[in-house]
PDB file of N, CA and C in Angstrom:
ATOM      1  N   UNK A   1      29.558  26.508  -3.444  1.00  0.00           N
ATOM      2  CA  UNK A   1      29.688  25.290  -2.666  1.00  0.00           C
ATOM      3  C   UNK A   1      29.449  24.060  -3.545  1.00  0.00           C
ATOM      4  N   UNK A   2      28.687  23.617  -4.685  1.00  0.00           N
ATOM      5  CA  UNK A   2      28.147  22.795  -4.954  1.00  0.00           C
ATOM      6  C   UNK A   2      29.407  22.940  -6.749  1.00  0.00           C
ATOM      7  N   UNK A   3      29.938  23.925  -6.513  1.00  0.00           N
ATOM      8  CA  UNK A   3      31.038  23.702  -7.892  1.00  0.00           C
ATOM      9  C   UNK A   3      32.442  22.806  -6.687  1.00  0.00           C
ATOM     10  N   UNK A   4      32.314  22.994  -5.187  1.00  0.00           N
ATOM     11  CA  UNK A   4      33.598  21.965  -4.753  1.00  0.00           C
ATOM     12  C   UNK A   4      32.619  21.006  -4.605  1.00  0.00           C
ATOM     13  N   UNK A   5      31.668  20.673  -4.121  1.00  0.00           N
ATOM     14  CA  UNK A   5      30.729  19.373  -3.443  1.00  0.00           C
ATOM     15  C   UNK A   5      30.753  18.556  -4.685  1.00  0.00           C
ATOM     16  N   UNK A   6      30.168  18.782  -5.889  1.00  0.00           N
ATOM     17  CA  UNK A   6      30.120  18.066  -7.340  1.00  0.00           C
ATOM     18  C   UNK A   6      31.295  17.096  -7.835  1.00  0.00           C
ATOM     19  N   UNK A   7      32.374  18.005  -7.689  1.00  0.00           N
ATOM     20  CA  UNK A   7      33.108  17.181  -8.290  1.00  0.00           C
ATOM     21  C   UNK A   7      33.575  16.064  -6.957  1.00  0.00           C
ATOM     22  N   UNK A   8      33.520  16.111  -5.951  1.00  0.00           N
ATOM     23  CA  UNK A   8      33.798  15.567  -4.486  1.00  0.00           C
ATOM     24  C   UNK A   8      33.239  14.343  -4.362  1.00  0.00           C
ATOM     25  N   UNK A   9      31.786  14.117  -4.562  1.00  0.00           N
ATOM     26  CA  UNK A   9      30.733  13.322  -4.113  1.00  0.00           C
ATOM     27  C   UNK A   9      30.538  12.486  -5.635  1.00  0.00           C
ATOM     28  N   UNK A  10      31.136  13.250  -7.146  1.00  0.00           N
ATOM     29  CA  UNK A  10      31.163  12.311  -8.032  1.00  0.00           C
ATOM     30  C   UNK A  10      32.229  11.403  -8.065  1.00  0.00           C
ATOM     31  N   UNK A  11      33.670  11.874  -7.628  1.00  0.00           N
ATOM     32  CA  UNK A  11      34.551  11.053  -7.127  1.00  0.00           C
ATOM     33  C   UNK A  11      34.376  10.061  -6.348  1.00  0.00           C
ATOM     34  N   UNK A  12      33.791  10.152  -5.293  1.00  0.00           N
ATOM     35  CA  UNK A  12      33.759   9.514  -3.932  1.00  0.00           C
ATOM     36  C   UNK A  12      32.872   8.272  -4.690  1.00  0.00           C
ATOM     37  N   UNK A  13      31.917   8.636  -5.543  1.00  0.00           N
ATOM     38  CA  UNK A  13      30.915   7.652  -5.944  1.00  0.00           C
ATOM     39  C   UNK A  13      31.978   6.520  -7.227  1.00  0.00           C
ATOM     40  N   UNK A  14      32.503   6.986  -8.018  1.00  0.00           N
ATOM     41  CA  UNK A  14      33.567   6.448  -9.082  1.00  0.00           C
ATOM     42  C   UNK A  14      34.255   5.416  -8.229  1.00  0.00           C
ATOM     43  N   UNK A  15      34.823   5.608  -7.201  1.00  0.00           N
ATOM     44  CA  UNK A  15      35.389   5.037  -6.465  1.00  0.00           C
ATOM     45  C   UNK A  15      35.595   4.166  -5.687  1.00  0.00           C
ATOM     46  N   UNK A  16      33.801   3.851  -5.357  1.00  0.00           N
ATOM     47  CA  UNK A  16      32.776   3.004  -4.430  1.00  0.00           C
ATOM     48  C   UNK A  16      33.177   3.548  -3.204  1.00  0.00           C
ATOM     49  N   UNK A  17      34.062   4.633  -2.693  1.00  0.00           N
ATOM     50  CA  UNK A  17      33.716   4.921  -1.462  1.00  0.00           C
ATOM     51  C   UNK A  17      32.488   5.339  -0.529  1.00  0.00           C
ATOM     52  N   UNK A  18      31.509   5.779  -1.532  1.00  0.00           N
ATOM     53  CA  UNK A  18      30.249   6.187  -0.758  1.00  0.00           C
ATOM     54  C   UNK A  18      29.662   5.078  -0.033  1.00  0.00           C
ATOM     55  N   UNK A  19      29.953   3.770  -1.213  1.00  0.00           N
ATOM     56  CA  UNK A  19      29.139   2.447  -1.082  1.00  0.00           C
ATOM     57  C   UNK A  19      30.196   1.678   0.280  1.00  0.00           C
ATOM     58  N   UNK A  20      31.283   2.021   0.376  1.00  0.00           N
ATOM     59  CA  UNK A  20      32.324   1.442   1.583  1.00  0.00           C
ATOM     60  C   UNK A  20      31.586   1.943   3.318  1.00  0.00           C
ATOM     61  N   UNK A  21      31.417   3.378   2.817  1.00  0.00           N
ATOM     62  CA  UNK A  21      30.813   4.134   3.831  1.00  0.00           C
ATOM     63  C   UNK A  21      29.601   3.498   4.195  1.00  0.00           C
ATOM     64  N   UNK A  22      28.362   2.842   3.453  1.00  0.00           N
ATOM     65  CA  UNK A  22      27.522   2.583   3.522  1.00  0.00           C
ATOM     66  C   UNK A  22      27.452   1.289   4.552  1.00  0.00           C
ATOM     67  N   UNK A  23      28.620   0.617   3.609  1.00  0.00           N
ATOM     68  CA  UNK A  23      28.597  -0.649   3.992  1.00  0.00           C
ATOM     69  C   UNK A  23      28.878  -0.553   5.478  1.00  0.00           C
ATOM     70  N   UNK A  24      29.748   0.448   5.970  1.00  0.00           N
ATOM     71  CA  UNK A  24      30.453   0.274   7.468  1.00  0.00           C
ATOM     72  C   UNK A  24      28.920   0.547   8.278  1.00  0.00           C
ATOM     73  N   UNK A  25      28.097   1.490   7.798  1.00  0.00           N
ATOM     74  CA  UNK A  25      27.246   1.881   8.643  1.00  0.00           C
ATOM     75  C   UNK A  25      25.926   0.549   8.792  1.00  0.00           C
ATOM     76  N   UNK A  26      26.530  -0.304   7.587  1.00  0.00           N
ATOM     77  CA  UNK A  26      25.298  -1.873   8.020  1.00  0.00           C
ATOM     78  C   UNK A  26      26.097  -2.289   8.828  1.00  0.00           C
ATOM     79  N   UNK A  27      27.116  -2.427   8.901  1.00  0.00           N
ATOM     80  CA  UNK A  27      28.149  -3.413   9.898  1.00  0.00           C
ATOM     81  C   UNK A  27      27.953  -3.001  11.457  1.00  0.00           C
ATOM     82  N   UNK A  28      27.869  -1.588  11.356  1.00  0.00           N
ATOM     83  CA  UNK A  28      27.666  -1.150  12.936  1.00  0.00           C
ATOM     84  C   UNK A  28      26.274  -1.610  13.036  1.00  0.00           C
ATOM     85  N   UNK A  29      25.079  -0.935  12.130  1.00  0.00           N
ATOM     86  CA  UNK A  29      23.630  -1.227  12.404  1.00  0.00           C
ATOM     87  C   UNK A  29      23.471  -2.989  12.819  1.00  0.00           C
ATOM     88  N   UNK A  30      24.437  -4.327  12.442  1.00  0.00           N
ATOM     89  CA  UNK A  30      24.314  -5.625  12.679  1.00  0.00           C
ATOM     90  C   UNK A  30      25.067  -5.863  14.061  1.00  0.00           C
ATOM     91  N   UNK A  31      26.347  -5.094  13.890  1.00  0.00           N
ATOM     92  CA  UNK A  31      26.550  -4.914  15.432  1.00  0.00           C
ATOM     93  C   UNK A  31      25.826  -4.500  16.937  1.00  0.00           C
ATOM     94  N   UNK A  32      25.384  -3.353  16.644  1.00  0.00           N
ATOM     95  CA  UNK A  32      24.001  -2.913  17.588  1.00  0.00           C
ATOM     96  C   UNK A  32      23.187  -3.436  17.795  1.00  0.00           C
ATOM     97  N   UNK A  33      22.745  -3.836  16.554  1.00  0.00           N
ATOM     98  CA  UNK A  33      22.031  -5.299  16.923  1.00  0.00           C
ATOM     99  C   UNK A  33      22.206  -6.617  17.795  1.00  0.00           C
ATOM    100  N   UNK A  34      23.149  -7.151  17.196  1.00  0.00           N
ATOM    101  CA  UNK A  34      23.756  -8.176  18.365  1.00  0.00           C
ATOM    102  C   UNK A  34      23.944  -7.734  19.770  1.00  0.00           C
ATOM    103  N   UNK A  35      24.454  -6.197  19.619  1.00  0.00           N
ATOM    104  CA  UNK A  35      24.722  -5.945  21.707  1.00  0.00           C
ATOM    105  C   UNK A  35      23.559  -5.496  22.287  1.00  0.00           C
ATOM    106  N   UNK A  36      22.175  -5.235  21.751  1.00  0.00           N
ATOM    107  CA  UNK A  36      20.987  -5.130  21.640  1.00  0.00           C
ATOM    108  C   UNK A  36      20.682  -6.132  22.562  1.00  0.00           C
ATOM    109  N   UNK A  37      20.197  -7.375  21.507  1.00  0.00           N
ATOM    110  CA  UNK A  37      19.862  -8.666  21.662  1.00  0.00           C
ATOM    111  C   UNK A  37      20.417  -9.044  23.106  1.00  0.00           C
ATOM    112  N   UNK A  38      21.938  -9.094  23.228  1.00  0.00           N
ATOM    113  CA  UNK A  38      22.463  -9.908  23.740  1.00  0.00           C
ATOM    114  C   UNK A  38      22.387  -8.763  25.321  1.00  0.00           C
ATOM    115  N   UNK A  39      22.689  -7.823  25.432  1.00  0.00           N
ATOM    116  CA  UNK A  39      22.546  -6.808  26.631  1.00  0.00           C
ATOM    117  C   UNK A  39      21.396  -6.835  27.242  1.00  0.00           C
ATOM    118  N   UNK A  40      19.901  -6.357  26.891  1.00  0.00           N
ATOM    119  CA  UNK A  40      19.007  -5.904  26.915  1.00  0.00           C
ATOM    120  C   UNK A  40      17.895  -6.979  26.282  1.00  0.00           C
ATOM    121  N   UNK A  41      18.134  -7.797  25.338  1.00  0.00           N
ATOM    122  CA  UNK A  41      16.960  -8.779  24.963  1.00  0.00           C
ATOM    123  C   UNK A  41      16.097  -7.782  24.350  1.00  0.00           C
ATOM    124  N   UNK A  42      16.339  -6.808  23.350  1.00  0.00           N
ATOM    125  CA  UNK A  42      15.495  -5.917  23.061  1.00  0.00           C
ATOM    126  C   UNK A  42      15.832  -5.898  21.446  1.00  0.00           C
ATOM    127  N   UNK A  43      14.940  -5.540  21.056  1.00  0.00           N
ATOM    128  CA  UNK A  43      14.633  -5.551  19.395  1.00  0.00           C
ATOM    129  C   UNK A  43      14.759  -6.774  18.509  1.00  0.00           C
ATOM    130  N   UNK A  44      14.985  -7.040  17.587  1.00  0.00           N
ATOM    131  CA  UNK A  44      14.684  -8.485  16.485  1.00  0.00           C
ATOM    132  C   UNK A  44      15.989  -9.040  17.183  1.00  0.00           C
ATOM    133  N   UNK A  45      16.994  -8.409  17.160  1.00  0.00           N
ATOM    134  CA  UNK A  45      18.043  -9.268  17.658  1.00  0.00           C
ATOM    135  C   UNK A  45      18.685  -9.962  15.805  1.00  0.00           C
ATOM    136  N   UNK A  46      19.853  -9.980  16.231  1.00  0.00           N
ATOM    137  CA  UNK A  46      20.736 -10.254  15.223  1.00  0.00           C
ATOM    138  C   UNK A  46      19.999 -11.576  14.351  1.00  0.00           C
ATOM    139  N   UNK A  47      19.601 -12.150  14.990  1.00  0.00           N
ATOM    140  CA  UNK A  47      19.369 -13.698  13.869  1.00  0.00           C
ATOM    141  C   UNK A  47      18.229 -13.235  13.391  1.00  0.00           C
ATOM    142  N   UNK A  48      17.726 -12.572  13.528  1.00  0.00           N
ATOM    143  CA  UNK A  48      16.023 -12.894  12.873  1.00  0.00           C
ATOM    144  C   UNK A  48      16.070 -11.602  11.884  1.00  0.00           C
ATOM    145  N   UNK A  49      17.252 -10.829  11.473  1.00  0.00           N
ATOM    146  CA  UNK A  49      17.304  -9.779  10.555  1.00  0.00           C
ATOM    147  C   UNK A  49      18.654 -10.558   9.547  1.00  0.00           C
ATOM    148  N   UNK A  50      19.582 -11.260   9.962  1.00  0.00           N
ATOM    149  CA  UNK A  50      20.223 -11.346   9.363  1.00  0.00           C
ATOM    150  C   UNK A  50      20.385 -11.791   7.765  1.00  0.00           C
ATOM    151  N   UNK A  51      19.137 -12.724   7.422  1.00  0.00           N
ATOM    152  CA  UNK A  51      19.177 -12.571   6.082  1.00  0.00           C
ATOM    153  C   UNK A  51      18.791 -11.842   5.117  1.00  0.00           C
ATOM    154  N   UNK A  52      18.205 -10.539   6.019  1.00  0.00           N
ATOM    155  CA  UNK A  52      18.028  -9.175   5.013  1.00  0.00           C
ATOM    156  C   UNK A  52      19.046  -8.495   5.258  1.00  0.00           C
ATOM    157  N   UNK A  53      20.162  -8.523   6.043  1.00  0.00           N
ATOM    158  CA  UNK A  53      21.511  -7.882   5.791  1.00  0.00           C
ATOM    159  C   UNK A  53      22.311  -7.949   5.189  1.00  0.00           C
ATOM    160  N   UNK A  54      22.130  -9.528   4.931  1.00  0.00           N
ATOM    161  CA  UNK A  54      22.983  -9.928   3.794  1.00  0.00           C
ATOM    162  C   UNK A  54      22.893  -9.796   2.338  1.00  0.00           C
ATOM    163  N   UNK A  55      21.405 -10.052   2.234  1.00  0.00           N
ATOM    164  CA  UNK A  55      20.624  -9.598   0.838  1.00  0.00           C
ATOM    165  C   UNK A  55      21.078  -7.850   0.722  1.00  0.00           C
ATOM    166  N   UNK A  56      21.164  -7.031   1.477  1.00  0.00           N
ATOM    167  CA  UNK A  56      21.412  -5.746   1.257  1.00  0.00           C
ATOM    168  C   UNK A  56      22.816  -5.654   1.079  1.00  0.00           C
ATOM    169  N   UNK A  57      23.591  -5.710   2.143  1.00  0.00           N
ATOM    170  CA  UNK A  57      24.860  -5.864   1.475  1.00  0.00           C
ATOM    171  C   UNK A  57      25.716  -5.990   0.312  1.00  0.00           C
ATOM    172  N   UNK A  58      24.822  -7.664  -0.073  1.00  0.00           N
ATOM    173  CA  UNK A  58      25.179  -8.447  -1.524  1.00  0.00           C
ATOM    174  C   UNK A  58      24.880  -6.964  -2.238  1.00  0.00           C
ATOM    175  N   UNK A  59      23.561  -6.698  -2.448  1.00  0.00           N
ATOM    176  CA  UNK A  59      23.109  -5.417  -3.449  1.00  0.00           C
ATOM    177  C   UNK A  59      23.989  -4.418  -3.473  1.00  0.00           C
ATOM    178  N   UNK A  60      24.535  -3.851  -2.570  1.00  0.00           N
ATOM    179  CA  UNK A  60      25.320  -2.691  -2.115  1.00  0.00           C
ATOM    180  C   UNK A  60      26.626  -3.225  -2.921  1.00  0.00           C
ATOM    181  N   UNK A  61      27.264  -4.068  -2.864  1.00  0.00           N
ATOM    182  CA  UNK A  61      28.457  -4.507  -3.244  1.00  0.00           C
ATOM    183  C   UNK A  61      27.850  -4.980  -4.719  1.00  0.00           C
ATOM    184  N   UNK A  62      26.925  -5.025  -5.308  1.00  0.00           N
ATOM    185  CA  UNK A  62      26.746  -4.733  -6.808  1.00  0.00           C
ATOM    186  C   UNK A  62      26.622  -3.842  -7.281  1.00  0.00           C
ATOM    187  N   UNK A  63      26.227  -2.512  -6.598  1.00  0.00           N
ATOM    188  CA  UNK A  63      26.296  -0.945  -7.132  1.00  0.00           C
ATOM    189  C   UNK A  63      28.049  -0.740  -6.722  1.00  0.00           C
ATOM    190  N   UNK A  64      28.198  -1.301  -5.726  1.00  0.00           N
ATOM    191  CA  UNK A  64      29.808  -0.716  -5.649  1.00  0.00           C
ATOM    192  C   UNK A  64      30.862  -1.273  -7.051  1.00  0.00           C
ATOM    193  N   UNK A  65      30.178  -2.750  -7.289  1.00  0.00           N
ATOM    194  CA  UNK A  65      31.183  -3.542  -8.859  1.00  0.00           C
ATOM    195  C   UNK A  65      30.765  -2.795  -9.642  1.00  0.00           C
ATOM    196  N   UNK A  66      29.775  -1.872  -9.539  1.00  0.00           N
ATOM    197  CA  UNK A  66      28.819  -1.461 -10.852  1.00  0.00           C
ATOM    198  C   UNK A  66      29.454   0.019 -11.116  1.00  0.00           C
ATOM    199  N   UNK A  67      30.177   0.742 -10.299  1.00  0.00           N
ATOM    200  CA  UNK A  67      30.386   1.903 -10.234  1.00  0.00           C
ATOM    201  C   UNK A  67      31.668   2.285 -10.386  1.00  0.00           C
ATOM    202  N   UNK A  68      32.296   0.861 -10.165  1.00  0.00           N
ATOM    203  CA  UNK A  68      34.082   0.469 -10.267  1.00  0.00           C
ATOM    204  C   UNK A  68      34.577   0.231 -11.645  1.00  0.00           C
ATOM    205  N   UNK A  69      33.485  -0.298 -11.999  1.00  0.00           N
ATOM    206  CA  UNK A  69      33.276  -0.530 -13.550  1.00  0.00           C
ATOM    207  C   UNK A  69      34.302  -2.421 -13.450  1.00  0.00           C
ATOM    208  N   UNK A  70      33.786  -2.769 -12.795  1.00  0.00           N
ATOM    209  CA  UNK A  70      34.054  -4.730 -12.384  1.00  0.00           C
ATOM    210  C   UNK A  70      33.422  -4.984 -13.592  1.00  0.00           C
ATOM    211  N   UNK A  71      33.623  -6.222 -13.842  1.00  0.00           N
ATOM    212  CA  UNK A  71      33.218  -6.965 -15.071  1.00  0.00           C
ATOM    213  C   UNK A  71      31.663  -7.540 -14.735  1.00  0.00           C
ATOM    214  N   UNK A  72      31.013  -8.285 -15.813  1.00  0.00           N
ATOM    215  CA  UNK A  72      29.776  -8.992 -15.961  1.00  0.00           C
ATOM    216  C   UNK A  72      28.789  -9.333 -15.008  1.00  0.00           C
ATOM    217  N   UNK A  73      30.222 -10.297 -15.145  1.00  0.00           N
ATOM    218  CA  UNK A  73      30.392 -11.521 -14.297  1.00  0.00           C
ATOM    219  C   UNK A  73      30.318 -12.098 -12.616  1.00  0.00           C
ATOM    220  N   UNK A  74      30.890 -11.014 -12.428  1.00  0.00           N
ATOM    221  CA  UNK A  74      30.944 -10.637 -10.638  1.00  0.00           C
ATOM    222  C   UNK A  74      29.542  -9.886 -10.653  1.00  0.00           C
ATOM    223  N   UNK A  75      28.850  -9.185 -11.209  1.00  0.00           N
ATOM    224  CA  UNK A  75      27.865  -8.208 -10.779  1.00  0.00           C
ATOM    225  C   UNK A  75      26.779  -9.303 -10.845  1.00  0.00           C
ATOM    226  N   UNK A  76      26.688 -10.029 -11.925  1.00  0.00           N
ATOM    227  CA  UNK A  76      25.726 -10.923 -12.092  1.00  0.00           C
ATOM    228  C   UNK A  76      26.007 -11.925 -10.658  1.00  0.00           C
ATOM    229  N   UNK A  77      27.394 -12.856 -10.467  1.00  0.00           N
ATOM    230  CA  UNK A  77      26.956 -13.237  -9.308  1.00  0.00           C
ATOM    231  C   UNK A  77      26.564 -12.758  -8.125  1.00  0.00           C
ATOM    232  N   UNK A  78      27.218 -11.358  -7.728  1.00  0.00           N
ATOM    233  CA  UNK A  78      26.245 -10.689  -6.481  1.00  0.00           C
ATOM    234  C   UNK A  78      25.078 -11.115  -6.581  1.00  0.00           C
ATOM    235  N   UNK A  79      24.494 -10.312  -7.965  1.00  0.00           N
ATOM    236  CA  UNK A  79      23.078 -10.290  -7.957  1.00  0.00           C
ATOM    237  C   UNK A  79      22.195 -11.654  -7.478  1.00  0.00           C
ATOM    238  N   UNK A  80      23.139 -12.719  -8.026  1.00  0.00           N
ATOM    239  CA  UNK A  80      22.537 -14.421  -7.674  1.00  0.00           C
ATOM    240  C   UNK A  80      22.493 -14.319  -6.336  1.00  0.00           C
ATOM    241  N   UNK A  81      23.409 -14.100  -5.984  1.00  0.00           N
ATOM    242  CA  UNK A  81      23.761 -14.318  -4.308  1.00  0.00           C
ATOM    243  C   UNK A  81      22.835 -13.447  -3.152  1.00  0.00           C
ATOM    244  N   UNK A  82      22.409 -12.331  -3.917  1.00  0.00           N
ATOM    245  CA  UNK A  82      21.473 -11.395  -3.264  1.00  0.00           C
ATOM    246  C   UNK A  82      20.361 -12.004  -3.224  1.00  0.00           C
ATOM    247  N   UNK A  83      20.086 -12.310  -4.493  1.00  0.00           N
ATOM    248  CA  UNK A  83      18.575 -13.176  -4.485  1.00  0.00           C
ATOM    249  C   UNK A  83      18.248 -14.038  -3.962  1.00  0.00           C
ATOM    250  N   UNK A  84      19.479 -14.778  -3.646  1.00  0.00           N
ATOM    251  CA  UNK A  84      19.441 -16.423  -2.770  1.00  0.00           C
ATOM    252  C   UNK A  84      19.083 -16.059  -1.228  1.00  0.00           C
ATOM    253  N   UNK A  85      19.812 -15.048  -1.229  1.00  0.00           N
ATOM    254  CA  UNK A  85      20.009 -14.026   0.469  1.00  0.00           C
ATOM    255  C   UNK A  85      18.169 -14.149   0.478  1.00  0.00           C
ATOM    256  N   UNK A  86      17.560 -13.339  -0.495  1.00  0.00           N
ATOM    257  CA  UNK A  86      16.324 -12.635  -0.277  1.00  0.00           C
ATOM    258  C   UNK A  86      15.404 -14.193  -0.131  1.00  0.00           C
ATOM    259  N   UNK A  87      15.404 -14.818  -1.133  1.00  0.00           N
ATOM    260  CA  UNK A  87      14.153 -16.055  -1.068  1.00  0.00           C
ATOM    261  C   UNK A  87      14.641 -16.873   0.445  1.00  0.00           C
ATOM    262  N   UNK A  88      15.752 -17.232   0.702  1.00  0.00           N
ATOM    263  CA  UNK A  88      16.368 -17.420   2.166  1.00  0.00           C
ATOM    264  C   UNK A  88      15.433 -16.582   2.986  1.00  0.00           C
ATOM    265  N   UNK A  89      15.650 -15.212   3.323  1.00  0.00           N
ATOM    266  CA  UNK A  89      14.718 -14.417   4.136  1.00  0.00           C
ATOM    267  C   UNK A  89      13.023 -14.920   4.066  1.00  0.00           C
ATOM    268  N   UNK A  90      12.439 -14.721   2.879  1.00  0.00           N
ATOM    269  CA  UNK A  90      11.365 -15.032   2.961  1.00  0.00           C
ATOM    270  C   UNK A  90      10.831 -16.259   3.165  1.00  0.00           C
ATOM    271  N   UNK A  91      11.809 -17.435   2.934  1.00  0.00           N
ATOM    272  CA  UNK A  91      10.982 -18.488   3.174  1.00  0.00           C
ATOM    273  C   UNK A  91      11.347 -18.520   4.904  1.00  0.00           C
ATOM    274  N   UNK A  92      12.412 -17.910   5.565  1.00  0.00           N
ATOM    275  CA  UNK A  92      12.470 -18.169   7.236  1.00  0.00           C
ATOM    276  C   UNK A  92      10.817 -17.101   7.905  1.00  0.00           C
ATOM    277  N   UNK A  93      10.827 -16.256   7.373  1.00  0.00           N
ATOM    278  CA  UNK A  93       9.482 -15.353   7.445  1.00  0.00           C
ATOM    279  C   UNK A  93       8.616 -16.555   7.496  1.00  0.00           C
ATOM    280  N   UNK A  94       8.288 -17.305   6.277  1.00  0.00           N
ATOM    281  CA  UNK A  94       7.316 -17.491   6.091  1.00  0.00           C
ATOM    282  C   UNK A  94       6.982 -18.769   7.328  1.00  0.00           C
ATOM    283  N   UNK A  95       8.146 -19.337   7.795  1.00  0.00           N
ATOM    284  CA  UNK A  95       8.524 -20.568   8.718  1.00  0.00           C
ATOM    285  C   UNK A  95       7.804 -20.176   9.925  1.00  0.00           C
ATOM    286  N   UNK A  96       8.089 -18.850  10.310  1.00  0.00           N
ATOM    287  CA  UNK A  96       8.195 -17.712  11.918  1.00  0.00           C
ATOM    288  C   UNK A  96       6.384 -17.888  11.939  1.00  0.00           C
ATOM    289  N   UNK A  97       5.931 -17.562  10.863  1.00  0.00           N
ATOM    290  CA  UNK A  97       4.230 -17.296  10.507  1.00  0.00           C
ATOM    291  C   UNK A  97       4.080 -15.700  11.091  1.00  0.00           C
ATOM    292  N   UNK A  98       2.947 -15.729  10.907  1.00  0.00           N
ATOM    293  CA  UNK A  98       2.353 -13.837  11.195  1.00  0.00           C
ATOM    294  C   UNK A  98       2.988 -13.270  12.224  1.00  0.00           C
ATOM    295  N   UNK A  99       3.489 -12.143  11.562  1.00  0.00           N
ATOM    296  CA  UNK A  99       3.571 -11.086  12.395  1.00  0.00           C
ATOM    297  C   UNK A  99       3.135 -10.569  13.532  1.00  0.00           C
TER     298      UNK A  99
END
């Protein structure tokens, strides 16, 4: 099993499909969220997670340039853009106050 799985799952990874897959399953997890929020008034609700989705994302789509074999240049700006995502998150945290 693992002489067909190997070469399968190293493909899939070469390819960034694993990271496509990934990505769809944040898109639903931000979706659920929103019909969450908006149905039921139950859990963080879409705005108050959203700038750690984005920060993850950004990341995700730098292992995906990274695995595609994308240039420098693009990986480095994800990476900016992730980080901007992340200090964004923490300073709205820090706005909200304690937990």
């Amino acid at each position: 099993m693992a002489d067909v799985l190997g070469p399968l799952f190293a493909g899939a990874l070469r390819s960034g499909l694993v990271i496509d897959l990934i990505l769809l399953l944040v898109l639903a997890e931000a979706a659920l969220l929103w019909w969450l929020g908006r149905r039921f008034r139950r859990g963080p609700g879409l705005g108050a997670v959203w700038p750690t989705l984005v920060s993850g994302v950004l990341l995700l789509l730098v292992a995906r340039a990274a695995l595609t074999g994308a240039g420098w240049a693009w990986i480095a700006l994800l990476l900016a853009l992730a980080g901007l995502s992340h200090v964004l998150d923490l300073v709205l945290r820090g706005r909200s106050g304690p937990s």
